[in-house]
Amino acid sequence: ARDDVRALLEDDLDFQVTELAAITDQRPGHGSCDGVSFVKDRHILFRPTESRRQNFTLAHELGHVLVHDCDAAQDWLADLPEEEAGPREEWMCDQIAQRILLPDEILDQFSVPISATGVVDLFEASQASMAVCAIALSRRLMGPAGIVLINIERGEVDLACVQPDSERGWPASFPWRR
């Protein structure tokens, strides 16, 4: 499944997966929107890309399917204030996508010390997208902390991934995409 998440969704989970030329840029919870899941209808829409990002998008949408089907995740989200539930679900789906696409045996070679060049080195040594690499390495941070990917040409955040701390909780701010 790591190499072809679309086949997993279509063949193993019986989802219809449809490519769209354009989707809205934002989704509820401030998540970026390269894909949308309609779990009850077993349909996923996504913006195709000619990059490693496409598998991340589909794995993230698979994360929404798994979160939807997990009572413990639904209970946790339901107990959060409404304004926190969306961002936390997006965070969970990013974490799921990362774990699907980047195995720990590769990640373990690049996790200490965590640096910007380490994210790039992990990207070059794997088939994972830059986003997956940043999310994976953010799991190794001593929280609350995060990694932010910035597109210098546009002056915009491409991805922010955080690692909450078991005692201090979530970082106070979260720089959303764009």
Backbone as ProteinMPNN parsed JSONL, in Angstrom:
{"seq_chain_A": "ARDDVRALLEDDLDFQVTELAAITDQRPGHGSCDGVSFVKDRHILFRPTESRRQNFTLAHELGHVLVHDCDAAQDWLADLPEEEAGPREEWMCDQIAQRILLPDEILDQFSVPISATGVVDLFEASQASMAVCAIALSRRLMGPAGIVLINIERGEVDLACVQPDSERGWPASFPWRR", "coords_chain_A": {"N_chain_A": [[0.819, -1.193, 0.0], [2.063, 1.156, 0.512], [3.308, 2.151, -1.784], [1.226, 2.54, -3.561], [-1.349, 4.012, -2.746], [-3.783, 4.683, -3.777], [-4.664, 2.362, -5.126], [-5.011, 0.692, -2.915], [-7.158, 2.009, -1.617], [-9.156, 1.823, -3.627], [-9.218, -0.925, -4.505], [-8.951, -2.593, -2.208], [-10.489, -1.394, -0.185], [-12.783, -0.615, -1.383], [-13.469, 2.006, -2.267], [-14.506, 4.74, -4.276], [-12.356, 6.622, -6.172], [-11.697, 9.771, -7.284], [-10.237, 11.951, -9.609], [-9.831, 15.449, -9.611], [-9.667, 18.582, -11.284], [-9.496, 20.953, -9.837], [-9.848, 21.87, -6.448], [-11.287, 23.336, -3.541], [-9.122, 25.557, -1.679], [-8.954, 25.444, 1.106], [-10.056, 23.562, 3.946], [-12.526, 22.768, 6.463], [-11.323, 23.262, 9.792], [-8.94, 24.303, 9.136], [-7.262, 22.842, 7.503], [-5.198, 22.033, 4.671], [-6.347, 21.619, 1.314], [-6.127, 19.211, -0.718], [-7.539, 17.052, -1.156], [-10.708, 15.421, -0.555], [-12.789, 13.619, 1.584], [-15.585, 11.526, 1.437], [-16.838, 9.674, 3.474], [-19.096, 8.081, 4.23], [-20.319, 7.785, 1.76], [-18.356, 6.433, 0.472], [-16.378, 7.631, -1.182], [-13.717, 9.436, -2.574], [-12.367, 12.506, -3.416], [-9.756, 14.071, -5.204], [-6.97, 16.271, -5.869], [-4.941, 15.72, -8.489], [-1.383, 15.285, -8.667], [1.895, 15.646, -10.052], [3.807, 14.596, -8.428], [5.375, 13.391, -5.395], [3.541, 14.116, -3.582], [0.929, 13.326, -4.139], [0.451, 10.656, -3.227], [0.643, 11.177, -0.506], [-1.589, 12.864, -0.154], [-3.696, 11.06, -0.747], [-3.217, 9.096, 1.221], [-3.621, 10.651, 3.488], [-6.359, 11.168, 3.197], [-7.261, 8.544, 3.452], [-6.652, 8.35, 6.123], [-8.726, 9.943, 7.188], [-10.844, 8.209, 6.739], [-10.14, 6.074, 8.439], [-10.111, 7.391, 10.946], [-12.777, 8.153, 11.093], [-13.945, 5.634, 11.393], [-13.059, 4.814, 13.868], [-13.883, 4.431, 17.101], [-12.634, 5.349, 19.484], [-11.059, 7.507, 18.576], [-13.098, 9.177, 17.604], [-14.482, 9.678, 20.001], [-12.49, 11.079, 21.435], [-12.173, 13.368, 19.807], [-14.78, 14.408, 20.008], [-14.841, 15.259, 22.614], [-13.316, 17.518, 22.622], [-13.072, 21.149, 22.461], [-15.065, 22.775, 19.968], [-13.606, 24.389, 18.123], [-11.107, 23.254, 18.243], [-11.313, 20.614, 17.442], [-11.369, 20.135, 14.612], [-8.711, 20.941, 13.665], [-7.236, 19.036, 15.178], [-8.15, 16.612, 14.149], [-7.198, 16.821, 11.523], [-4.468, 16.809, 12.089], [-4.226, 14.192, 13.156], [-4.814, 12.702, 10.819], [-2.701, 13.459, 9.163], [-0.617, 12.283, 10.632], [-1.277, 9.572, 10.399], [-1.048, 9.244, 7.597], [1.688, 9.729, 7.301], [2.783, 7.538, 8.694], [1.937, 5.438, 7.105], [3.321, 5.912, 4.718], [6.073, 6.236, 5.226], [8.275, 4.192, 6.508], [9.4, 3.249, 9.818], [11.992, 2.15, 9.861], [13.453, 3.491, 7.907], [13.123, 6.139, 8.727], [14.413, 6.104, 11.226], [17.102, 6.374, 10.635], [17.53, 9.055, 10.265], [16.799, 10.7, 12.372], [18.147, 12.043, 14.499], [20.543, 14.589, 15.033], [17.567, 16.611, 14.818], [17.037, 18.546, 12.005], [16.898, 21.146, 9.477], [18.33, 20.345, 7.201], [18.27, 17.657, 7.681], [15.605, 16.978, 7.168], [15.537, 17.374, 4.408], [17.507, 15.509, 3.624], [16.231, 13.114, 4.389], [14.032, 13.197, 2.651], [15.379, 12.92, 0.176], [16.373, 10.342, 0.459], [14.231, 8.676, 0.417], [10.962, 7.715, -0.847], [9.075, 9.384, -0.018], [7.041, 12.352, 0.33], [8.038, 15.815, 0.827], [6.436, 16.884, 2.809], [5.606, 14.563, 4.236], [8.082, 13.749, 5.218], [8.731, 15.898, 6.933], [6.615, 15.725, 8.778], [7.125, 13.191, 9.843], [9.65, 13.56, 11.086], [8.927, 15.521, 12.897], [7.58, 14.091, 14.811], [9.624, 13.191, 16.376], [10.471, 15.291, 17.853], [10.996, 17.069, 20.927], [8.272, 17.959, 22.538], [6.132, 20.792, 23.507], [6.39, 21.357, 20.102], [7.39, 22.028, 16.676], [7.644, 21.599, 13.077], [8.044, 23.66, 10.319], [7.362, 24.095, 6.946], [8.318, 26.333, 4.553], [7.475, 28.104, 1.665], [9.651, 29.889, 0.037], [9.644, 31.503, -2.263], [6.947, 32.234, -2.577], [6.484, 33.185, -0.081], [4.976, 31.852, 1.848], [3.497, 29.57, 4.198], [3.882, 26.191, 3.606], [3.457, 23.823, 4.938], [2.752, 22.949, 8.272], [3.715, 21.102, 10.971], [3.087, 19.659, 14.066], [4.228, 18.605, 17.322], [2.727, 17.551, 20.092], [3.199, 17.936, 23.658], [3.349, 15.618, 26.345], [2.853, 16.614, 28.892], [2.719, 19.456, 28.73], [1.015, 19.922, 26.636], [-0.374, 21.142, 23.548], [1.362, 23.159, 21.076], [1.268, 26.761, 21.455], [0.629, 28.277, 19.209], [-0.245, 27.708, 15.772], [0.992, 27.658, 12.693], [-0.868, 27.889, 9.942], [-1.299, 26.538, 6.619], [-0.495, 28.622, 3.883]], "CA_chain_A": [[0.0, 0.0, 0.0], [2.936, 2.322, 0.62], [3.613, 2.672, -3.106], [0.029, 2.856, -4.33], [-2.456, 4.186, -1.815], [-5.024, 4.702, -4.56], [-5.08, 0.97, -5.327], [-5.507, 0.222, -1.624], [-8.486, 2.582, -1.412], [-10.116, 1.326, -4.62], [-9.3, -2.387, -4.606], [-9.099, -3.268, -0.915], [-11.491, -0.759, 0.67], [-13.97, -0.371, -2.208], [-13.771, 3.427, -2.399], [-14.351, 5.358, -5.584], [-11.37, 7.692, -6.064], [-11.882, 10.591, -8.476], [-9.344, 13.089, -9.787], [-10.463, 16.71, -9.974], [-8.688, 19.593, -11.689], [-9.347, 21.95, -8.775], [-10.666, 21.742, -5.244], [-11.073, 24.507, -2.701], [-7.801, 25.572, -1.056], [-9.034, 25.226, 2.544], [-11.133, 22.732, 4.454], [-12.766, 23.084, 7.865], [-10.2, 22.866, 10.635], [-7.769, 24.969, 8.576], [-6.4, 21.949, 6.742], [-5.089, 22.301, 3.245], [-7.332, 20.776, 0.66], [-5.789, 18.536, -1.957], [-8.467, 15.939, -1.236], [-11.891, 15.463, 0.295], [-13.35, 12.283, 1.802], [-17.0, 11.339, 1.737], [-16.681, 8.314, 3.999], [-20.357, 7.33, 4.156], [-20.563, 7.492, 0.349], [-17.197, 5.676, 0.002], [-15.872, 8.37, -2.331], [-12.657, 10.397, -2.291], [-12.0, 13.399, -4.506], [-8.433, 14.624, -4.939], [-6.288, 17.035, -6.909], [-3.751, 14.943, -8.863], [-0.118, 16.006, -8.824], [2.972, 14.87, -10.665], [4.85, 14.552, -7.415], [5.158, 12.465, -4.294], [2.456, 14.665, -2.768], [-0.331, 12.644, -4.417], [0.284, 9.534, -2.297], [0.361, 11.766, 0.798], [-2.986, 13.307, -0.172], [-4.573, 9.89, -0.653], [-3.018, 8.478, 2.535], [-4.294, 11.542, 4.437], [-7.795, 10.901, 3.076], [-7.441, 7.243, 4.106], [-6.672, 8.677, 7.549], [-10.087, 10.361, 7.543], [-11.666, 6.988, 6.77], [-9.796, 5.34, 9.653], [-10.569, 8.181, 12.097], [-14.241, 8.042, 11.096], [-14.318, 4.288, 11.827], [-12.44, 4.513, 15.16], [-14.681, 5.005, 18.189], [-11.773, 6.071, 20.43], [-10.723, 8.79, 17.96], [-14.313, 9.982, 17.584], [-14.741, 10.12, 21.383], [-11.49, 12.095, 21.768], [-12.525, 14.583, 19.075], [-16.044, 14.927, 20.523], [-14.586, 15.883, 23.918], [-12.553, 18.761, 22.426], [-13.859, 22.308, 22.013], [-15.334, 22.706, 18.527], [-12.542, 25.022, 17.34], [-9.907, 22.416, 18.286], [-11.563, 19.278, 16.894], [-10.956, 20.074, 13.204], [-7.248, 20.864, 13.554], [-6.709, 17.785, 15.747], [-8.427, 15.537, 13.189], [-6.233, 16.975, 10.427], [-3.188, 16.355, 12.641], [-4.254, 12.725, 13.193], [-4.762, 12.179, 9.453], [-1.307, 13.629, 8.726], [0.19, 11.271, 11.317], [-1.601, 8.284, 9.772], [-0.435, 9.245, 6.264], [3.136, 9.587, 7.464], [3.12, 6.17, 9.103], [1.708, 4.567, 5.954], [4.242, 6.178, 3.608], [7.481, 6.297, 5.59], [8.49, 3.221, 7.583], [10.336, 3.645, 10.875], [13.38, 1.736, 9.598], [14.094, 4.586, 7.159], [13.089, 7.317, 9.594], [15.385, 5.971, 12.312], [18.429, 6.77, 10.158], [17.59, 10.499, 10.07], [16.03, 11.399, 13.388], [18.91, 12.804, 15.492], [19.667, 15.647, 15.525], [16.572, 17.059, 13.852], [17.472, 19.799, 11.395], [16.341, 21.392, 8.146], [19.019, 19.476, 6.242], [17.804, 16.296, 7.941], [14.342, 16.803, 6.442], [15.906, 17.245, 2.989], [18.202, 14.219, 3.478], [15.212, 12.064, 4.463], [13.299, 13.291, 1.391], [16.211, 12.376, -0.903], [16.634, 8.922, 0.69], [12.979, 7.924, 0.431], [9.978, 8.093, -1.862], [8.074, 10.192, 0.681], [7.013, 13.78, 0.016], [8.665, 16.676, 1.82], [5.487, 16.98, 3.924], [5.696, 13.33, 5.025], [9.37, 13.777, 5.922], [8.628, 16.862, 8.031], [5.705, 15.157, 9.777], [7.83, 12.083, 10.499], [10.681, 14.079, 11.987], [8.291, 16.274, 13.984], [7.241, 13.113, 15.857], [10.806, 12.964, 17.201], [10.772, 16.512, 18.61], [10.556, 17.154, 22.309], [7.189, 18.93, 22.396], [5.418, 21.117, 22.277], [7.281, 21.91, 19.083], [6.916, 21.719, 15.341], [8.458, 21.878, 11.897], [7.271, 24.435, 9.353], [7.937, 24.198, 5.607], [7.939, 27.623, 3.993], [7.813, 28.352, 0.271], [10.311, 31.198, 0.076], [9.226, 32.304, -3.419], [5.616, 32.787, -2.316], [6.432, 33.719, 1.269], [3.829, 31.219, 2.486], [3.661, 28.28, 4.85], [3.381, 25.05, 2.842], [3.028, 22.8, 5.893], [3.209, 23.047, 9.658], [3.398, 19.872, 11.689], [3.424, 19.863, 15.466], [4.321, 17.485, 18.232], [2.312, 17.981, 21.424], [3.947, 17.42, 24.794], [2.422, 14.885, 27.209], [2.506, 17.419, 30.066], [2.428, 20.855, 28.398], [-0.027, 19.975, 25.612], [-0.123, 21.558, 22.179], [1.975, 24.483, 20.94], [0.303, 27.853, 21.583], [0.188, 28.726, 17.887], [-0.098, 26.73, 14.706], [0.972, 28.404, 11.431], [-1.558, 27.131, 8.907], [-0.876, 26.678, 5.232], [-0.709, 29.906, 3.208]], "C_chain_A": [[0.864, 1.258, 0.0], [3.189, 2.955, -0.737], [2.375, 3.088, -3.895], [-1.191, 2.903, -3.412], [-3.788, 4.184, -2.559], [-5.535, 3.276, -4.775], [-5.628, 0.373, -4.032], [-6.928, 0.721, -1.388], [-9.521, 1.962, -2.355], [-10.3, -0.187, -4.54], [-9.592, -3.072, -3.277], [-10.234, -2.698, -0.069], [-12.753, -0.355, -0.078], [-14.43, 1.087, -2.183], [-13.669, 3.815, -3.859], [-13.418, 6.547, -5.38], [-11.399, 8.466, -7.38], [-10.912, 11.762, -8.479], [-10.157, 14.305, -10.211], [-9.381, 17.72, -10.326], [-8.458, 20.611, -10.589], [-10.322, 21.641, -7.654], [-10.419, 23.016, -4.452], [-9.727, 24.421, -1.982], [-7.831, 25.247, 0.436], [-10.197, 24.306, 2.861], [-11.389, 23.15, 5.891], [-11.605, 22.573, 8.716], [-8.897, 23.429, 10.136], [-6.842, 24.047, 7.804], [-6.309, 22.384, 5.291], [-5.996, 21.318, 2.523], [-6.852, 20.318, -0.702], [-6.718, 17.348, -2.163], [-9.615, 16.123, -0.267], [-12.442, 14.043, 0.375], [-14.835, 12.366, 2.099], [-17.118, 9.881, 2.194], [-17.958, 7.506, 3.855], [-20.698, 6.932, 2.724], [-19.441, 6.689, -0.295], [-16.609, 6.31, -1.266], [-14.823, 9.381, -1.847], [-12.379, 11.185, -3.556], [-10.62, 13.945, -4.19], [-7.904, 15.367, -6.152], [-5.029, 16.251, -7.267], [-2.524, 15.84, -8.997], [0.894, 15.077, -9.468], [4.134, 14.738, -9.688], [4.51, 13.501, -6.369], [3.977, 12.896, -3.43], [1.156, 13.887, -2.956], [-0.566, 11.474, -3.47], [0.007, 10.042, -0.889], [-1.096, 12.197, 0.884], [-3.922, 12.122, 0.01], [-4.427, 9.177, 0.685], [-3.678, 9.323, 3.628], [-5.809, 11.299, 4.389], [-8.138, 9.521, 3.637], [-7.462, 7.432, 5.619], [-8.055, 9.123, 8.001], [-11.024, 9.16, 7.626], [-11.412, 6.246, 8.083], [-10.261, 6.067, 10.912], [-12.089, 8.076, 12.218], [-14.692, 6.703, 11.675], [-13.791, 3.918, 13.207], [-13.219, 5.211, 16.28], [-13.826, 5.821, 19.155], [-11.39, 7.442, 19.875], [-11.937, 9.709, 17.939], [-14.664, 10.511, 18.975], [-13.783, 11.232, 21.783], [-11.842, 13.422, 21.091], [-13.801, 15.222, 19.635], [-15.857, 15.642, 21.854], [-13.816, 17.198, 23.809], [-13.493, 19.924, 22.136], [-13.958, 22.292, 20.491], [-14.195, 23.275, 17.685], [-11.24, 24.214, 17.333], [-10.089, 21.076, 17.576], [-11.089, 19.147, 15.45], [-9.454, 20.008, 13.038], [-6.664, 19.564, 14.106], [-6.991, 16.601, 14.825], [-7.455, 15.608, 12.02], [-4.852, 16.481, 10.869], [-3.141, 14.821, 12.658], [-4.12, 12.134, 11.795], [-3.374, 12.344, 8.847], [-0.414, 12.56, 9.347], [-0.033, 9.888, 10.71], [-0.925, 8.187, 8.404], [1.069, 9.037, 6.364], [3.513, 8.147, 7.79], [2.9, 5.169, 7.975], [2.859, 4.685, 4.955], [5.728, 6.122, 3.957], [7.74, 5.368, 6.774], [9.558, 3.691, 8.569], [11.776, 3.25, 10.582], [14.14, 2.765, 8.753], [14.196, 5.816, 8.049], [14.174, 7.262, 10.671], [16.794, 6.402, 11.904], [18.609, 8.284, 10.133], [17.02, 11.312, 11.229], [16.836, 12.216, 14.395], [20.174, 13.329, 14.861], [18.703, 16.084, 14.42], [16.99, 18.44, 13.337], [16.793, 19.95, 10.038], [17.015, 20.494, 7.117], [18.622, 18.018, 6.453], [16.499, 15.994, 7.235], [14.634, 16.581, 4.959], [16.606, 15.911, 2.743], [17.217, 13.057, 3.493], [14.391, 12.032, 3.176], [14.088, 12.626, 0.261], [16.453, 10.878, -0.762], [15.376, 8.057, 0.62], [12.133, 8.3, -0.782], [8.877, 8.949, -1.258], [8.159, 11.649, 0.239], [7.726, 14.564, 1.115], [7.753, 16.808, 3.041], [5.575, 15.752, 4.825], [6.993, 13.318, 5.831], [9.33, 14.726, 7.111], [7.73, 16.325, 9.144], [6.409, 14.048, 10.554], [8.855, 12.597, 11.497], [10.07, 14.892, 13.119], [7.879, 15.348, 15.12], [8.401, 12.893, 16.818], [11.197, 14.193, 18.026], [10.317, 16.375, 20.055], [9.543, 18.291, 22.35], [6.995, 19.806, 23.606], [6.344, 21.842, 21.309], [6.725, 21.56, 17.715], [7.953, 22.014, 14.286], [7.544, 22.585, 10.903], [8.036, 24.456, 8.038], [7.407, 25.483, 4.978], [8.384, 27.696, 2.538], [8.348, 29.773, 0.198], [9.839, 32.083, -1.079], [7.873, 32.964, -3.193], [5.523, 33.458, -0.953], [5.269, 33.157, 2.058], [4.235, 29.916, 3.164], [3.077, 27.206, 3.935], [2.839, 23.968, 3.773], [3.563, 23.162, 7.267], [2.777, 21.76, 10.341], [3.92, 20.022, 13.12], [3.526, 18.545, 16.206], [3.887, 17.983, 19.602], [3.184, 17.332, 22.498], [2.961, 16.75, 25.753], [2.006, 15.689, 28.437], [2.067, 18.836, 29.705], [1.421, 21.005, 27.267], [0.473, 20.434, 24.252], [0.594, 22.897, 22.143], [0.902, 25.567, 20.966], [-0.195, 28.349, 20.235], [0.502, 27.655, 16.856], [-0.151, 27.484, 13.39], [0.372, 27.575, 10.298], [-1.016, 27.441, 7.527], [-1.361, 28.004, 4.645], [-0.733, 31.056, 4.197]], "O_chain_A": [[0.428, 2.31, -0.468], [3.277, 4.179, -0.835], [2.474, 3.907, -4.808], [-1.958, 1.944, -3.324], [-4.801, 3.733, -2.026], [-6.73, 3.021, -4.618], [-6.607, -0.373, -4.06], [-7.805, -0.054, -1.004], [-10.626, 1.62, -1.934], [-11.431, -0.671, -4.511], [-10.381, -4.015, -3.219], [-10.874, -3.433, 0.684], [-13.686, 0.185, 0.517], [-15.624, 1.369, -2.091], [-12.839, 3.28, -4.595], [-13.661, 7.386, -4.512], [-11.16, 7.905, -8.449], [-10.779, 12.476, -7.485], [-11.05, 14.211, -11.054], [-8.302, 17.713, -9.734], [-7.336, 21.088, -10.42], [-11.453, 21.212, -7.879], [-9.424, 23.703, -4.684], [-9.244, 23.322, -1.706], [-6.817, 24.811, 0.98], [-11.195, 24.271, 2.141], [-10.55, 23.825, 6.488], [-10.981, 21.564, 8.384], [-7.838, 23.076, 10.655], [-5.724, 24.446, 7.479], [-7.218, 23.018, 4.755], [-6.367, 20.288, 3.085], [-7.134, 20.954, -1.718], [-6.693, 16.709, -3.214], [-9.52, 16.87, 0.707], [-12.548, 13.351, -0.637], [-15.278, 13.178, 2.911], [-17.449, 8.988, 1.414], [-17.914, 6.362, 3.403], [-21.291, 5.879, 2.49], [-19.541, 6.302, -1.46], [-16.375, 5.638, -2.271], [-15.02, 10.079, -0.853], [-12.181, 10.615, -4.63], [-10.33, 14.254, -3.034], [-8.318, 15.135, -7.287], [-4.132, 16.125, -6.433], [-2.624, 17.002, -9.391], [0.746, 13.855, -9.423], [5.299, 14.765, -10.083], [3.491, 12.816, -6.456], [3.474, 12.107, -2.63], [0.358, 13.797, -2.024], [-1.674, 11.314, -2.958], [-0.764, 9.431, -0.149], [-1.767, 11.928, 1.881], [-4.84, 12.172, 0.83], [-5.42, 8.698, 1.233], [-4.231, 8.779, 4.584], [-6.46, 11.235, 5.432], [-9.199, 9.348, 4.237], [-8.208, 6.748, 6.319], [-8.513, 8.732, 9.074], [-11.897, 9.108, 8.493], [-12.355, 5.838, 8.761], [-10.752, 5.433, 11.846], [-12.62, 7.927, 13.319], [-15.707, 6.639, 12.369], [-14.049, 2.811, 13.679], [-13.206, 6.438, 16.384], [-14.255, 6.885, 19.601], [-11.392, 8.431, 20.609], [-11.815, 10.899, 18.227], [-15.092, 11.657, 19.115], [-14.194, 12.216, 22.396], [-11.811, 14.475, 21.729], [-13.889, 16.447, 19.724], [-16.633, 16.538, 22.188], [-13.677, 17.915, 24.8], [-14.592, 19.716, 21.62], [-13.035, 21.846, 19.809], [-13.853, 22.71, 16.647], [-10.365, 24.463, 16.504], [-9.106, 20.468, 17.153], [-10.466, 18.145, 15.099], [-8.951, 19.121, 12.348], [-5.694, 19.044, 13.555], [-6.173, 15.687, 14.723], [-6.942, 14.582, 11.572], [-4.154, 15.813, 10.106], [-2.154, 14.22, 12.234], [-3.388, 11.163, 11.605], [-2.913, 11.478, 8.103], [0.446, 11.996, 8.671], [0.915, 9.124, 10.53], [-0.304, 7.174, 8.085], [1.65, 8.262, 5.604], [4.46, 7.605, 7.22], [3.6, 4.159, 7.897], [3.318, 3.682, 4.41], [6.56, 5.975, 3.063], [7.454, 5.724, 7.917], [10.482, 4.422, 8.215], [12.699, 3.944, 11.01], [15.358, 2.886, 8.885], [15.245, 6.458, 8.112], [14.783, 8.284, 10.985], [17.597, 6.761, 12.765], [19.736, 8.759, 9.993], [16.781, 12.51, 11.073], [16.244, 13.033, 15.1], [20.854, 12.558, 14.183], [18.997, 15.938, 13.233], [17.256, 19.362, 14.108], [16.193, 19.009, 9.518], [16.342, 19.938, 6.249], [18.636, 17.229, 5.508], [16.298, 14.88, 6.752], [14.045, 15.701, 4.331], [16.323, 15.247, 1.746], [17.347, 12.12, 2.704], [14.088, 10.955, 2.664], [13.528, 11.857, -0.52], [16.712, 10.204, -1.759], [15.455, 6.836, 0.751], [12.544, 9.098, -1.625], [7.864, 9.212, -1.905], [9.217, 12.12, -0.176], [7.984, 14.038, 2.198], [8.232, 16.84, 4.175], [5.614, 15.885, 6.048], [6.997, 12.922, 6.997], [9.838, 14.397, 8.183], [8.055, 16.458, 10.323], [6.3, 13.976, 11.778], [8.918, 12.118, 12.629], [10.646, 14.948, 14.205], [7.831, 15.772, 16.275], [8.194, 12.457, 17.951], [12.147, 14.139, 18.808], [9.369, 15.651, 20.357], [9.913, 19.457, 22.213], [7.634, 19.587, 24.635], [6.997, 22.822, 21.669], [5.708, 20.875, 17.607], [9.0, 22.6, 14.561], [6.411, 22.16, 10.676], [9.22, 24.793, 8.01], [6.197, 25.689, 4.886], [9.532, 27.389, 2.217], [7.591, 30.739, 0.287], [9.652, 33.286, -0.896], [7.671, 34.118, -3.571], [4.589, 34.218, -0.697], [4.639, 33.868, 2.841], [5.188, 29.253, 2.755], [1.917, 27.294, 3.532], [1.876, 23.279, 3.437], [4.695, 23.627, 7.402], [1.608, 21.38, 10.29], [5.05, 20.458, 13.342], [2.992, 17.52, 15.782], [4.608, 18.766, 20.221], [3.823, 16.306, 22.262], [1.856, 17.255, 25.954], [0.919, 15.473, 28.972], [1.137, 19.364, 30.314], [1.01, 22.126, 26.966], [1.604, 20.145, 23.861], [0.459, 23.694, 23.071], [-0.234, 25.334, 20.553], [-1.337, 28.798, 20.13], [1.385, 26.818, 17.042], [-1.229, 27.918, 12.986], [1.02, 26.675, 9.762], [-0.366, 28.461, 7.302], [-2.488, 28.438, 4.887], [-0.903, 32.209, 3.8]]}, "name": "protein", "num_of_chains": 1, "seq": "ARDDVRALLEDDLDFQVTELAAITDQRPGHGSCDGVSFVKDRHILFRPTESRRQNFTLAHELGHVLVHDCDAAQDWLADLPEEEAGPREEWMCDQIAQRILLPDEILDQFSVPISATGVVDLFEASQASMAVCAIALSRRLMGPAGIVLINIERGEVDLACVQPDSERGWPASFPWRR"}
